[in-house]
PDB file of C-alpha atoms in Angstrom:
ATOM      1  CA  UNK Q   1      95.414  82.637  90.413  1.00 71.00           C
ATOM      2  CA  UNK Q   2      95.766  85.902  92.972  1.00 80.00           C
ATOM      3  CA  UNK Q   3      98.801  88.629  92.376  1.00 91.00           C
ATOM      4  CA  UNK Q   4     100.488  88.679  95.592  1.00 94.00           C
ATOM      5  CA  UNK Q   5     102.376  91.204  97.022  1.00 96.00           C
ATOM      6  CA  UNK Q   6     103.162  92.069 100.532  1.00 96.00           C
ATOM      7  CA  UNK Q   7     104.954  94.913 102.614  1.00 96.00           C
ATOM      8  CA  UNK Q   8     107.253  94.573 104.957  1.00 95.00           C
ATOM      9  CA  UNK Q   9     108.821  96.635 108.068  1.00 94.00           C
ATOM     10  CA  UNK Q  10     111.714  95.805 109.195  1.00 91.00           C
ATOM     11  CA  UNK Q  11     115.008  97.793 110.389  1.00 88.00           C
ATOM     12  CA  UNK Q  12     116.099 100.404 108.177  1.00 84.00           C
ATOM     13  CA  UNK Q  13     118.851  98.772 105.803  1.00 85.00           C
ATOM     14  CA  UNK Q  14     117.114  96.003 105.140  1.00 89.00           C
ATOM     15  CA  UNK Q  15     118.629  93.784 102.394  1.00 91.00           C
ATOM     16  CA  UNK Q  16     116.344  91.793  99.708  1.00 92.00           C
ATOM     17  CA  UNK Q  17     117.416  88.404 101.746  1.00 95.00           C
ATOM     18  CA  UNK Q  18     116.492  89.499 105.104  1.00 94.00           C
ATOM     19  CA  UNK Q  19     113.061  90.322 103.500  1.00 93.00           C
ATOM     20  CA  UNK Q  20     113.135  86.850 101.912  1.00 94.00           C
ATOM     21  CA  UNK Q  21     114.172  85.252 105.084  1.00 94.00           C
ATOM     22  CA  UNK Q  22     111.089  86.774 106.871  1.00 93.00           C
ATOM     23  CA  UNK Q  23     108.543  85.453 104.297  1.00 93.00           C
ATOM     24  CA  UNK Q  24     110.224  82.658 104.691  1.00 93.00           C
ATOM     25  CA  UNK Q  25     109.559  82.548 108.523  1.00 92.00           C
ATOM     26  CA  UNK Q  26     106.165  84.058 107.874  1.00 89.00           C
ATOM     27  CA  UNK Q  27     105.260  80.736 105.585  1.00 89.00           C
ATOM     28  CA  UNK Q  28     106.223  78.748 108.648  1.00 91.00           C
ATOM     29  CA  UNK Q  29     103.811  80.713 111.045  1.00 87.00           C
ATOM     30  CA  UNK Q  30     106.742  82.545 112.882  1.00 86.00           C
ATOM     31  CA  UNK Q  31     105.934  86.192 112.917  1.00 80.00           C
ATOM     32  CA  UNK Q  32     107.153  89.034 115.312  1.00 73.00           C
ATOM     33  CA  UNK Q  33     105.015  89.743 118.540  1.00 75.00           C
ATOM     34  CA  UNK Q  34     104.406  93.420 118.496  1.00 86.00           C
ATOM     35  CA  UNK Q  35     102.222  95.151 115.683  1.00 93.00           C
ATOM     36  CA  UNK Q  36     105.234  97.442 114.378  1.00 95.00           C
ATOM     37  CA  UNK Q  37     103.126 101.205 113.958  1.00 97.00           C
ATOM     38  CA  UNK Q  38     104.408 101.397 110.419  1.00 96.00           C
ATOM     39  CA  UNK Q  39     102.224  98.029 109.113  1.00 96.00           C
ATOM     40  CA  UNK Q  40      99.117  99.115 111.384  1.00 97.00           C
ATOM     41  CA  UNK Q  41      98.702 102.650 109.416  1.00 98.00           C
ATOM     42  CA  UNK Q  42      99.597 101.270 106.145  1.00 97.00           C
ATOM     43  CA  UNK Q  43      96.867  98.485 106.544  1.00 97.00           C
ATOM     44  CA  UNK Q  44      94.554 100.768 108.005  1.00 97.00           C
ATOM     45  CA  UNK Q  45      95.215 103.294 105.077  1.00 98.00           C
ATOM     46  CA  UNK Q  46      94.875 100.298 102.383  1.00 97.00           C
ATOM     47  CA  UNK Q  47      91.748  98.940 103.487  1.00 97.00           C
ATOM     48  CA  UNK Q  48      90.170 102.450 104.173  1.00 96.00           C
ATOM     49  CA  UNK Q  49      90.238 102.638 100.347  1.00 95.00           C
ATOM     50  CA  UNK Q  50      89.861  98.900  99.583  1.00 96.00           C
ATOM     51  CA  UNK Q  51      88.374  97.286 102.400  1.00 95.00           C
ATOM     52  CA  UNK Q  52      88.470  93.784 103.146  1.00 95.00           C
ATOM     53  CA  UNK Q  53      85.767  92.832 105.987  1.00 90.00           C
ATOM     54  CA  UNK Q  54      83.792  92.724 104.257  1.00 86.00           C
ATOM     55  CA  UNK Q  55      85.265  93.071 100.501  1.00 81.00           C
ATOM     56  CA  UNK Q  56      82.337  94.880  98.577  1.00 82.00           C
ATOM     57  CA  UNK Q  57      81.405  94.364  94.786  1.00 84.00           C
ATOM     58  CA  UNK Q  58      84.400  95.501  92.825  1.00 87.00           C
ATOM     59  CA  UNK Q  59      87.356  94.207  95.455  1.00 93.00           C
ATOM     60  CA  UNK Q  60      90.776  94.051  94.199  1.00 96.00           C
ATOM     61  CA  UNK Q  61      91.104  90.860  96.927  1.00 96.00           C
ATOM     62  CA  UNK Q  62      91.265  87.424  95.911  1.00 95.00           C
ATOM     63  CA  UNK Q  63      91.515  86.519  99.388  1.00 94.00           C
ATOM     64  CA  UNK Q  64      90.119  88.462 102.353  1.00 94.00           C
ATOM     65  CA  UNK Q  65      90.719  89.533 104.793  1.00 95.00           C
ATOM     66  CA  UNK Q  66      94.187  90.260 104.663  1.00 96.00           C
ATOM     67  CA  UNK Q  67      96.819  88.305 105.708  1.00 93.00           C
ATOM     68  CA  UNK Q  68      97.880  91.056 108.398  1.00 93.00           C
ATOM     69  CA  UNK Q  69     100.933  90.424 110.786  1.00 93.00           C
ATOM     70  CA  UNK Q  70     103.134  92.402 113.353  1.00 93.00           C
ATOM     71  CA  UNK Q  71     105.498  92.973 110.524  1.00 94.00           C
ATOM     72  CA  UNK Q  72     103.676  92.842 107.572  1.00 95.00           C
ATOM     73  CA  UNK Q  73     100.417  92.524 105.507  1.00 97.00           C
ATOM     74  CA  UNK Q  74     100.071  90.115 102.450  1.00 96.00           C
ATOM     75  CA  UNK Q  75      97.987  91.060  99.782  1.00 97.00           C
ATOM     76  CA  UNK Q  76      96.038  88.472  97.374  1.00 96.00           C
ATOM     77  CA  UNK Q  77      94.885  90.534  94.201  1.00 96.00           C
ATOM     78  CA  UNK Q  78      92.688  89.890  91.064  1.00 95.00           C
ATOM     79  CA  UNK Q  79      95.100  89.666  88.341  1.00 93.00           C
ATOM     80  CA  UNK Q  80      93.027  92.037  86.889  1.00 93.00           C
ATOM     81  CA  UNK Q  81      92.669  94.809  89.575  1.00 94.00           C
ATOM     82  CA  UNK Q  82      92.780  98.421  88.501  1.00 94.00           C
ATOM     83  CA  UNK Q  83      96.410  99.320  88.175  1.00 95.00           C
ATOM     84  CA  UNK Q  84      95.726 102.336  90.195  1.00 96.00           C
ATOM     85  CA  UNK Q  85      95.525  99.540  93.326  1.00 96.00           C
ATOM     86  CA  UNK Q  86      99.129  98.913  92.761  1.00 94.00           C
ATOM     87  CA  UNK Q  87     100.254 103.015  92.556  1.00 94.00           C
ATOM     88  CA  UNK Q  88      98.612 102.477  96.285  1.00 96.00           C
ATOM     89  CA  UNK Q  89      99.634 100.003  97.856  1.00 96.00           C
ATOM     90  CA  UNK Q  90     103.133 101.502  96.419  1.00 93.00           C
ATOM     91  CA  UNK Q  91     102.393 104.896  97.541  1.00 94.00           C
ATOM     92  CA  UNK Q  92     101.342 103.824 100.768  1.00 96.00           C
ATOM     93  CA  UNK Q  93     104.412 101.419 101.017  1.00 95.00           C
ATOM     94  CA  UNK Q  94     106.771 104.542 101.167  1.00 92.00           C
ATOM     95  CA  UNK Q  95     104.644 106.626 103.395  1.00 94.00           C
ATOM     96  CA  UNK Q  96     105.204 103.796 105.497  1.00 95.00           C
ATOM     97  CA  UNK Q  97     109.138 103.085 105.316  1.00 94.00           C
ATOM     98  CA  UNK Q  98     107.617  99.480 103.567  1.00 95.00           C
ATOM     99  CA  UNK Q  99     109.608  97.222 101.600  1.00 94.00           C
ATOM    100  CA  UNK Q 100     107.628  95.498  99.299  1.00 95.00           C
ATOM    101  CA  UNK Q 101     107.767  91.846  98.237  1.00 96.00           C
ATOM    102  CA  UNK Q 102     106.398  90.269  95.221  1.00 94.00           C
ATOM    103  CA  UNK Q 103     105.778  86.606  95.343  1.00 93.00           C
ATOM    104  CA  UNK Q 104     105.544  85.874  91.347  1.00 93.00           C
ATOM    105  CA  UNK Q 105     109.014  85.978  91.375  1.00 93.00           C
ATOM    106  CA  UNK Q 106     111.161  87.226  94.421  1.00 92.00           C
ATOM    107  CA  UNK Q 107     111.921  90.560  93.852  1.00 93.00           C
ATOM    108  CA  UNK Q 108     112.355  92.919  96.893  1.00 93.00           C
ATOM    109  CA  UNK Q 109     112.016  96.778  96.372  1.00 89.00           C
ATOM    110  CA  UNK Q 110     113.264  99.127  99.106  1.00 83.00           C
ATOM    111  CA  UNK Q 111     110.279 102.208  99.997  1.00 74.00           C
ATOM    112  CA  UNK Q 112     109.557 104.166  97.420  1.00 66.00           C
ATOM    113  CA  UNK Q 113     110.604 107.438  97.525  1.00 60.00           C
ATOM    114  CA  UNK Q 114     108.023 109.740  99.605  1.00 44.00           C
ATOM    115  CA  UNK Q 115     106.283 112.297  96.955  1.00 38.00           C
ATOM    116  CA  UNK Q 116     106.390 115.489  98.654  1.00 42.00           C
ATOM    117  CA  UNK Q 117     104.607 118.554  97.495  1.00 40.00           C
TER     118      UNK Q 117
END
């Protein structure tokens, strides 16, 4: 069974049930029409380190390719994937103003806070 996470843009002040709502509207096949720019560099940063047409040997993807939308991209991983694939996709999540969703149980974190140097 896959570890699913996904990331999310939508308008800045978001709240956990307006994320919900659009998984919920993604599940039905509803999605926006226009790639937002934030979701096309985060997936394109994601699968530049972890790529997933084709996944090679060692792929943290249960399922490829990703499930990649106008507002978001899903993400089915090994339960056992390297926990430095998680510090990614979170990393990349706030480089991206992403909120991140995690299926297993619901929970909705805003974008991490950008490391600067």
């Amino acid at each position: 069974m896959s570890f699913d996470l996904s990331v999310w843009a939508l308008p800045a002040g978001a709240t956990p049930d307006e994320v919900r709502a659009a998984v919920q509207r993604c599940r039905q096949g509803r999605h926006g029409e226009y790639p937002d720019p934030r979701v096309v560099a985060f997936y394109r940063a994601i699968t530049a380190s972890y790529p997933d047409c084709p996944a090679g040997p060692g792929t943290p993807w249960e399922v490829t390719p990703l499930h990649a939308a106008g507002d978001h991209v899903e993400m089915n991983l090994f339960p056992t994937c390297a926990d430095q694939v998680l510090l990614d996709i979170e990393r990349l999540a706030g480089e991206h103003d992403l909120m991140l969703f995690d299926a297993q149980d619901g929970s909705v974190y805003p974008p991490p806070a950008r490391v600067t140097s």
